[in-house]
Protein backbone atom coordinates (compact mmCIF):
# COMPACT_ATOMS: atom_id res chain seq x y z
CA UNK A 1 0.00 0.00 0.00
CA UNK A 2 1.37 3.39 -1.02
CA UNK A 3 0.97 5.93 1.77
CA UNK A 4 1.86 9.61 1.61
CA UNK A 5 4.11 11.23 4.23
CA UNK A 6 2.12 12.25 7.31
CA UNK A 7 2.62 15.89 8.20
CA UNK A 8 -0.55 16.76 10.15
CA UNK A 9 -3.38 15.28 12.20
CA UNK A 10 -5.67 15.33 9.16
CA UNK A 11 -3.11 13.42 7.11
CA UNK A 12 -2.71 10.92 9.93
CA UNK A 13 -6.46 10.24 10.09
CA UNK A 14 -6.60 9.71 6.32
CA UNK A 15 -3.68 7.29 6.46
CA UNK A 16 -5.15 5.36 9.39
CA UNK A 17 -8.49 4.95 7.61
CA UNK A 18 -6.64 3.62 4.58
CA UNK A 19 -4.51 1.21 6.62
CA UNK A 20 -7.20 0.13 9.12
CA UNK A 21 -4.86 -0.39 12.07
CA UNK A 22 -1.39 0.53 13.26
CA UNK A 23 0.97 0.22 16.17
CA UNK A 24 1.36 3.50 18.01
CA UNK A 25 5.16 3.65 18.09
CA UNK A 26 8.02 3.68 15.60
CA UNK A 27 8.76 0.05 16.51
CA UNK A 28 6.48 -1.75 14.08
CA UNK A 29 7.13 -5.17 15.69
CA UNK A 30 7.61 -6.63 12.22
CA UNK A 31 4.05 -5.66 11.28
CA UNK A 32 3.17 -2.02 10.56
CA UNK A 33 3.26 1.43 12.08
CA UNK A 34 2.13 4.74 10.63
CA UNK A 35 4.82 6.39 12.75
CA UNK A 36 7.33 5.32 10.13
CA UNK A 37 5.57 7.62 7.66
CA UNK A 38 5.81 10.72 9.88
CA UNK A 39 7.35 13.79 8.25
CA UNK A 40 10.26 15.67 9.80
CA UNK A 41 8.02 18.61 10.74
CA UNK A 42 6.23 16.58 13.43
CA UNK A 43 7.38 17.08 17.02
CA UNK A 44 6.09 15.08 19.97
CA UNK A 45 5.20 16.97 23.16
CA UNK A 46 5.53 20.27 21.31
CA UNK A 47 2.10 21.47 22.44
CA UNK A 48 1.06 22.12 18.84
CA UNK A 49 -1.83 19.70 18.35
CA UNK A 50 -1.48 19.73 14.56
CA UNK A 51 2.10 18.47 14.54
CA UNK A 52 2.33 16.69 17.92
CA UNK A 53 1.62 12.97 17.38
CA UNK A 54 1.39 12.41 21.15
CA UNK A 55 -1.72 14.60 21.26
CA UNK A 56 -3.32 12.64 18.42
CA UNK A 57 -4.05 9.71 20.75
CA UNK A 58 -6.68 11.83 22.46
CA UNK A 59 -7.74 13.85 19.42
CA UNK A 60 -8.39 10.66 17.50
CA UNK A 61 -10.74 9.16 20.07
CA UNK A 62 -12.51 12.41 20.97
CA UNK A 63 -12.76 14.21 17.63
CA UNK A 64 -13.37 11.24 15.34
CA UNK A 65 -16.12 8.65 15.67
CA UNK A 66 -14.39 5.94 13.65
CA UNK A 67 -11.10 5.24 15.40
CA UNK A 68 -9.96 3.82 18.72
CA UNK A 69 -6.62 4.02 20.47
CA UNK A 70 -5.64 1.81 23.38
CA UNK A 71 -3.16 -0.89 24.37
CA UNK A 72 -4.29 -3.16 21.57
CA UNK A 73 -1.22 -4.92 20.23
CA UNK A 74 1.42 -6.86 22.15
CA UNK A 75 0.44 -4.95 25.32
CA UNK A 76 1.38 -1.69 23.57
CA UNK A 77 -0.56 1.27 22.27
CA UNK A 78 -2.12 1.08 18.85
CA UNK A 79 -4.98 2.14 16.60
CA UNK A 80 -7.91 0.31 15.01
CA UNK A 81 -10.57 1.97 12.87
CA UNK A 82 -14.27 1.28 13.34
CA UNK A 83 -14.32 -0.63 10.06
CA UNK A 84 -11.75 -3.13 11.29
CA UNK A 85 -12.77 -3.26 14.95
CA UNK A 86 -15.32 -6.11 14.59
CA UNK A 87 -12.67 -8.34 13.01
CA UNK A 88 -10.28 -7.93 15.92
CA UNK A 89 -13.19 -8.37 18.35
CA UNK A 90 -14.09 -11.65 16.66
CA UNK A 91 -10.57 -12.88 17.42
CA UNK A 92 -10.00 -11.44 20.88
CA UNK A 93 -13.45 -12.03 22.38
CA UNK A 94 -14.70 -14.86 20.18
CA UNK A 95 -18.28 -13.54 20.24
CA UNK A 96 -18.37 -13.46 24.06
CA UNK A 97 -19.80 -10.85 26.38
CA UNK A 98 -17.89 -9.91 29.51
CA UNK A 99 -20.19 -12.14 31.58
CA UNK A 100 -19.47 -15.17 29.41
CA UNK A 101 -15.73 -14.49 29.49
CA UNK A 102 -15.91 -14.31 33.26
CA UNK A 103 -17.84 -17.57 33.55
CA UNK A 104 -15.27 -19.18 31.25
CA UNK A 105 -12.49 -18.23 33.66
CA UNK A 106 -10.96 -15.62 31.33
CA UNK A 107 -11.27 -12.72 33.78
CA UNK A 108 -9.37 -12.54 37.06
CA UNK A 109 -10.59 -10.78 40.19
CA UNK A 110 -8.79 -7.50 39.62
CA UNK A 111 -9.85 -7.37 35.97
CA UNK A 112 -13.44 -7.89 37.10
CA UNK A 113 -13.17 -5.02 39.57
CA UNK A 114 -11.74 -2.71 36.89
CA UNK A 115 -14.38 -3.61 34.31
CA UNK A 116 -17.20 -3.27 36.82
CA UNK A 117 -16.06 0.24 37.77
CA UNK A 118 -15.55 1.37 34.16
CA UNK A 119 -18.92 -0.05 33.09
CA UNK A 120 -20.73 1.77 35.88
CA UNK A 121 -18.77 5.03 35.53
CA UNK A 122 -18.28 5.92 31.88
CA UNK A 123 -15.17 7.97 31.05
CA UNK A 124 -13.61 7.15 34.38
CA UNK A 125 -10.19 8.69 34.88
CA UNK A 126 -7.17 6.57 35.66
CA UNK A 127 -6.62 8.12 39.08
CA UNK A 128 -10.30 7.67 40.06
CA UNK A 129 -10.22 4.09 38.84
CA UNK A 130 -7.20 3.30 41.00
CA UNK A 131 -8.73 5.01 44.01
CA UNK A 132 -12.11 3.27 43.74
CA UNK A 133 -10.42 -0.07 43.10
CA UNK A 134 -8.47 0.41 46.33
CA UNK A 135 -5.07 0.13 44.67
CA UNK A 136 -2.16 0.77 47.01
CA UNK A 137 1.37 1.68 45.96
CA UNK A 138 2.48 -1.92 46.23
CA UNK A 139 -0.27 -2.98 43.81
CA UNK A 140 0.55 -0.64 40.93
CA UNK A 141 2.20 -3.34 38.83
CA UNK A 142 -0.73 -5.74 39.19
CA UNK A 143 -3.16 -2.93 38.43
CA UNK A 144 -1.34 -1.83 35.27
CA UNK A 145 -1.18 -5.43 34.07
CA UNK A 146 -4.89 -6.00 34.68
CA UNK A 147 -5.85 -2.74 32.95
CA UNK A 148 -3.66 -3.62 29.98
CA UNK A 149 -5.31 -7.03 29.73
CA UNK A 150 -8.75 -5.42 29.76
CA UNK A 151 -7.64 -3.35 26.77
CA UNK A 152 -6.01 -6.27 24.99
CA UNK A 153 -9.19 -8.34 25.45
CA UNK A 154 -11.06 -5.36 23.96
CA UNK A 155 -13.36 -4.94 26.93
CA UNK A 156 -12.35 -1.39 27.86
CA UNK A 157 -10.76 1.35 25.77
CA UNK A 158 -9.36 4.84 26.14
CA UNK A 159 -12.14 7.41 25.78
CA UNK A 160 -10.30 10.70 26.32
CA UNK A 161 -8.73 12.60 29.16
CA UNK A 162 -9.65 14.88 32.03
CA UNK A 163 -7.98 17.00 34.69
CA UNK A 164 -8.13 16.62 38.42
CA UNK A 165 -10.39 19.17 40.08
CA UNK A 166 -9.56 21.27 43.12
CA UNK A 167 -12.04 21.75 45.96
CA UNK A 168 -13.39 24.83 44.22
CA UNK A 169 -13.89 22.93 40.96
CA UNK A 170 -10.86 24.24 39.05
CA UNK A 171 -8.73 22.01 36.85
CA UNK A 172 -5.11 21.49 37.83
CA UNK A 173 -2.08 19.35 37.03
CA UNK A 174 -1.58 17.17 33.98
CA UNK A 175 -4.54 15.58 32.17
CA UNK A 176 -5.29 11.96 33.03
CA UNK A 177 -6.49 9.27 30.62
CA UNK A 178 -10.13 8.18 30.86
CA UNK A 179 -11.67 4.81 30.00
CA UNK A 180 -15.03 3.36 29.02
CA UNK A 181 -16.26 -0.02 27.81
CA UNK A 182 -15.90 -0.88 24.13
CA UNK A 183 -19.68 -1.17 23.85
CA UNK A 184 -20.03 2.35 25.28
CA UNK A 185 -17.38 3.72 22.94
CA UNK A 186 -18.57 2.21 19.65
CA UNK A 187 -22.09 1.06 20.61
CA UNK A 188 -23.38 -2.45 21.33
CA UNK A 189 -23.70 -3.12 17.61
CA UNK A 190 -19.91 -3.44 17.27
CA UNK A 191 -20.02 -6.70 19.24
CA UNK A 192 -23.09 -7.82 17.30
CA UNK A 193 -21.23 -7.25 14.04
CA UNK A 194 -18.26 -9.24 15.32
CA UNK A 195 -20.56 -12.15 16.12
CA UNK A 196 -21.40 -12.44 12.42
CA UNK A 197 -17.71 -13.03 11.63
CA UNK A 198 -16.02 -16.34 12.36
CA UNK A 199 -12.68 -16.20 14.12
CA UNK A 200 -11.03 -17.95 11.18
CA UNK A 201 -12.43 -15.48 8.66
CA UNK A 202 -11.37 -12.58 10.88
CA UNK A 203 -7.81 -13.89 11.17
CA UNK A 204 -7.62 -14.43 7.41
CA UNK A 205 -8.90 -10.93 6.61
CA UNK A 206 -6.58 -9.20 9.08
CA UNK A 207 -3.64 -11.28 7.86
CA UNK A 208 -4.34 -10.32 4.26
CA UNK A 209 -4.40 -6.63 5.17
CA UNK A 210 -1.16 -6.93 7.14
CA UNK A 211 0.51 -8.40 4.06
CA UNK A 212 -0.78 -5.50 1.99
CA UNK A 213 0.75 -3.10 4.50
CA UNK A 214 3.92 -5.13 4.98
CA UNK A 215 4.54 -7.98 2.53
CA UNK A 216 7.62 -9.02 4.55
CA UNK A 217 5.64 -9.75 7.75
CA UNK A 218 6.17 -13.34 8.93
CA UNK A 219 3.51 -15.73 10.20
CA UNK A 220 4.77 -15.78 13.80
CA UNK A 221 4.75 -11.99 14.14
CA UNK A 222 1.33 -11.77 12.49
CA UNK A 223 -0.17 -14.27 14.91
CA UNK A 224 1.22 -12.39 17.92
CA UNK A 225 -0.02 -9.08 16.58
CA UNK A 226 -3.55 -10.31 15.88
CA UNK A 227 -3.75 -12.02 19.26
CA UNK A 228 -4.96 -15.33 17.88
CA UNK A 229 -4.22 -18.50 19.83
Coordinates of C-alpha atoms in Angstrom, one line a residue:
X1 CA 0.0 0.0 0.0
X2 CA 1.4 3.4 -1.0
X3 CA 1.0 5.9 1.8
X4 CA 1.9 9.6 1.6
X5 CA 4.1 11.2 4.2
X6 CA 2.1 12.2 7.3
X7 CA 2.6 15.9 8.2
X8 CA -0.6 16.8 10.2
X9 CA -3.4 15.3 12.2
X10 CA -5.7 15.3 9.2
X11 CA -3.1 13.4 7.1
X12 CA -2.7 10.9 9.9
X13 CA -6.5 10.2 10.1
X14 CA -6.6 9.7 6.3
X15 CA -3.7 7.3 6.5
X16 CA -5.2 5.4 9.4
X17 CA -8.5 4.9 7.6
X18 CA -6.6 3.6 4.6
X19 CA -4.5 1.2 6.6
X20 CA -7.2 0.1 9.1
X21 CA -4.9 -0.4 12.1
X22 CA -1.4 0.5 13.3
X23 CA 1.0 0.2 16.2
X24 CA 1.4 3.5 18.0
X25 CA 5.2 3.6 18.1
X26 CA 8.0 3.7 15.6
X27 CA 8.8 0.0 16.5
X28 CA 6.5 -1.7 14.1
X29 CA 7.1 -5.2 15.7
X30 CA 7.6 -6.6 12.2
X31 CA 4.1 -5.7 11.3
X32 CA 3.2 -2.0 10.6
X33 CA 3.3 1.4 12.1
X34 CA 2.1 4.7 10.6
X35 CA 4.8 6.4 12.8
X36 CA 7.3 5.3 10.1
X37 CA 5.6 7.6 7.7
X38 CA 5.8 10.7 9.9
X39 CA 7.4 13.8 8.3
X40 CA 10.3 15.7 9.8
X41 CA 8.0 18.6 10.7
X42 CA 6.2 16.6 13.4
X43 CA 7.4 17.1 17.0
X44 CA 6.1 15.1 20.0
X45 CA 5.2 17.0 23.2
X46 CA 5.5 20.3 21.3
X47 CA 2.1 21.5 22.4
X48 CA 1.1 22.1 18.8
X49 CA -1.8 19.7 18.4
X50 CA -1.5 19.7 14.6
X51 CA 2.1 18.5 14.5
X52 CA 2.3 16.7 17.9
X53 CA 1.6 13.0 17.4
X54 CA 1.4 12.4 21.1
X55 CA -1.7 14.6 21.3
X56 CA -3.3 12.6 18.4
X57 CA -4.1 9.7 20.7
X58 CA -6.7 11.8 22.5
X59 CA -7.7 13.9 19.4
X60 CA -8.4 10.7 17.5
X61 CA -10.7 9.2 20.1
X62 CA -12.5 12.4 21.0
X63 CA -12.8 14.2 17.6
X64 CA -13.4 11.2 15.3
X65 CA -16.1 8.7 15.7
X66 CA -14.4 5.9 13.7
X67 CA -11.1 5.2 15.4
X68 CA -10.0 3.8 18.7
X69 CA -6.6 4.0 20.5
X70 CA -5.6 1.8 23.4
X71 CA -3.2 -0.9 24.4
X72 CA -4.3 -3.2 21.6
X73 CA -1.2 -4.9 20.2
X74 CA 1.4 -6.9 22.2
X75 CA 0.4 -4.9 25.3
X76 CA 1.4 -1.7 23.6
X77 CA -0.6 1.3 22.3
X78 CA -2.1 1.1 18.8
X79 CA -5.0 2.1 16.6
X80 CA -7.9 0.3 15.0
X81 CA -10.6 2.0 12.9
X82 CA -14.3 1.3 13.3
X83 CA -14.3 -0.6 10.1
X84 CA -11.7 -3.1 11.3
X85 CA -12.8 -3.3 14.9
X86 CA -15.3 -6.1 14.6
X87 CA -12.7 -8.3 13.0
X88 CA -10.3 -7.9 15.9
X89 CA -13.2 -8.4 18.3
X90 CA -14.1 -11.6 16.7
X91 CA -10.6 -12.9 17.4
X92 CA -10.0 -11.4 20.9
X93 CA -13.4 -12.0 22.4
X94 CA -14.7 -14.9 20.2
X95 CA -18.3 -13.5 20.2
X96 CA -18.4 -13.5 24.1
X97 CA -19.8 -10.9 26.4
X98 CA -17.9 -9.9 29.5
X99 CA -20.2 -12.1 31.6
X100 CA -19.5 -15.2 29.4
X101 CA -15.7 -14.5 29.5
X102 CA -15.9 -14.3 33.3
X103 CA -17.8 -17.6 33.5
X104 CA -15.3 -19.2 31.3
X105 CA -12.5 -18.2 33.7
X106 CA -11.0 -15.6 31.3
X107 CA -11.3 -12.7 33.8
X108 CA -9.4 -12.5 37.1
X109 CA -10.6 -10.8 40.2
X110 CA -8.8 -7.5 39.6
X111 CA -9.9 -7.4 36.0
X112 CA -13.4 -7.9 37.1
X113 CA -13.2 -5.0 39.6
X114 CA -11.7 -2.7 36.9
X115 CA -14.4 -3.6 34.3
X116 CA -17.2 -3.3 36.8
X117 CA -16.1 0.2 37.8
X118 CA -15.6 1.4 34.2
X119 CA -18.9 0.0 33.1
X120 CA -20.7 1.8 35.9
X121 CA -18.8 5.0 35.5
X122 CA -18.3 5.9 31.9
X123 CA -15.2 8.0 31.0
X124 CA -13.6 7.1 34.4
X125 CA -10.2 8.7 34.9
X126 CA -7.2 6.6 35.7
X127 CA -6.6 8.1 39.1
X128 CA -10.3 7.7 40.1
X129 CA -10.2 4.1 38.8
X130 CA -7.2 3.3 41.0
X131 CA -8.7 5.0 44.0
X132 CA -12.1 3.3 43.7
X133 CA -10.4 -0.1 43.1
X134 CA -8.5 0.4 46.3
X135 CA -5.1 0.1 44.7
X136 CA -2.2 0.8 47.0
X137 CA 1.4 1.7 46.0
X138 CA 2.5 -1.9 46.2
X139 CA -0.3 -3.0 43.8
X140 CA 0.6 -0.6 40.9
X141 CA 2.2 -3.3 38.8
X142 CA -0.7 -5.7 39.2
X143 CA -3.2 -2.9 38.4
X144 CA -1.3 -1.8 35.3
X145 CA -1.2 -5.4 34.1
X146 CA -4.9 -6.0 34.7
X147 CA -5.8 -2.7 33.0
X148 CA -3.7 -3.6 30.0
X149 CA -5.3 -7.0 29.7
X150 CA -8.7 -5.4 29.8
X151 CA -7.6 -3.3 26.8
X152 CA -6.0 -6.3 25.0
X153 CA -9.2 -8.3 25.5
X154 CA -11.1 -5.4 24.0
X155 CA -13.4 -4.9 26.9
X156 CA -12.4 -1.4 27.9
X157 CA -10.8 1.3 25.8
X158 CA -9.4 4.8 26.1
X159 CA -12.1 7.4 25.8
X160 CA -10.3 10.7 26.3
X161 CA -8.7 12.6 29.2
X162 CA -9.7 14.9 32.0
X163 CA -8.0 17.0 34.7
X164 CA -8.1 16.6 38.4
X165 CA -10.4 19.2 40.1
X166 CA -9.6 21.3 43.1
X167 CA -12.0 21.7 46.0
X168 CA -13.4 24.8 44.2
X169 CA -13.9 22.9 41.0
X170 CA -10.9 24.2 39.0
X171 CA -8.7 22.0 36.8
X172 CA -5.1 21.5 37.8
X173 CA -2.1 19.4 37.0
X174 CA -1.6 17.2 34.0
X175 CA -4.5 15.6 32.2
X176 CA -5.3 12.0 33.0
X177 CA -6.5 9.3 30.6
X178 CA -10.1 8.2 30.9
X179 CA -11.7 4.8 30.0
X180 CA -15.0 3.4 29.0
X181 CA -16.3 0.0 27.8
X182 CA -15.9 -0.9 24.1
X183 CA -19.7 -1.2 23.8
X184 CA -20.0 2.3 25.3
X185 CA -17.4 3.7 22.9
X186 CA -18.6 2.2 19.7
X187 CA -22.1 1.1 20.6
X188 CA -23.4 -2.4 21.3
X189 CA -23.7 -3.1 17.6
X190 CA -19.9 -3.4 17.3
X191 CA -20.0 -6.7 19.2
X192 CA -23.1 -7.8 17.3
X193 CA -21.2 -7.2 14.0
X194 CA -18.3 -9.2 15.3
X195 CA -20.6 -12.1 16.1
X196 CA -21.4 -12.4 12.4
X197 CA -17.7 -13.0 11.6
X198 CA -16.0 -16.3 12.4
X199 CA -12.7 -16.2 14.1
X200 CA -11.0 -18.0 11.2
X201 CA -12.4 -15.5 8.7
X202 CA -11.4 -12.6 10.9
X203 CA -7.8 -13.9 11.2
X204 CA -7.6 -14.4 7.4
X205 CA -8.9 -10.9 6.6
X206 CA -6.6 -9.2 9.1
X207 CA -3.6 -11.3 7.9
X208 CA -4.3 -10.3 4.3
X209 CA -4.4 -6.6 5.2
X210 CA -1.2 -6.9 7.1
X211 CA 0.5 -8.4 4.1
X212 CA -0.8 -5.5 2.0
X213 CA 0.8 -3.1 4.5
X214 CA 3.9 -5.1 5.0
X215 CA 4.5 -8.0 2.5
X216 CA 7.6 -9.0 4.5
X217 CA 5.6 -9.8 7.8
X218 CA 6.2 -13.3 8.9
X219 CA 3.5 -15.7 10.2
X220 CA 4.8 -15.8 13.8
X221 CA 4.7 -12.0 14.1
X222 CA 1.3 -11.8 12.5
X223 CA -0.2 -14.3 14.9
X224 CA 1.2 -12.4 17.9
X225 CA 0.0 -9.1 16.6
X226 CA -3.6 -10.3 15.9
X227 CA -3.7 -12.0 19.3
X228 CA -5.0 -15.3 17.9
X229 CA -4.2 -18.5 19.8

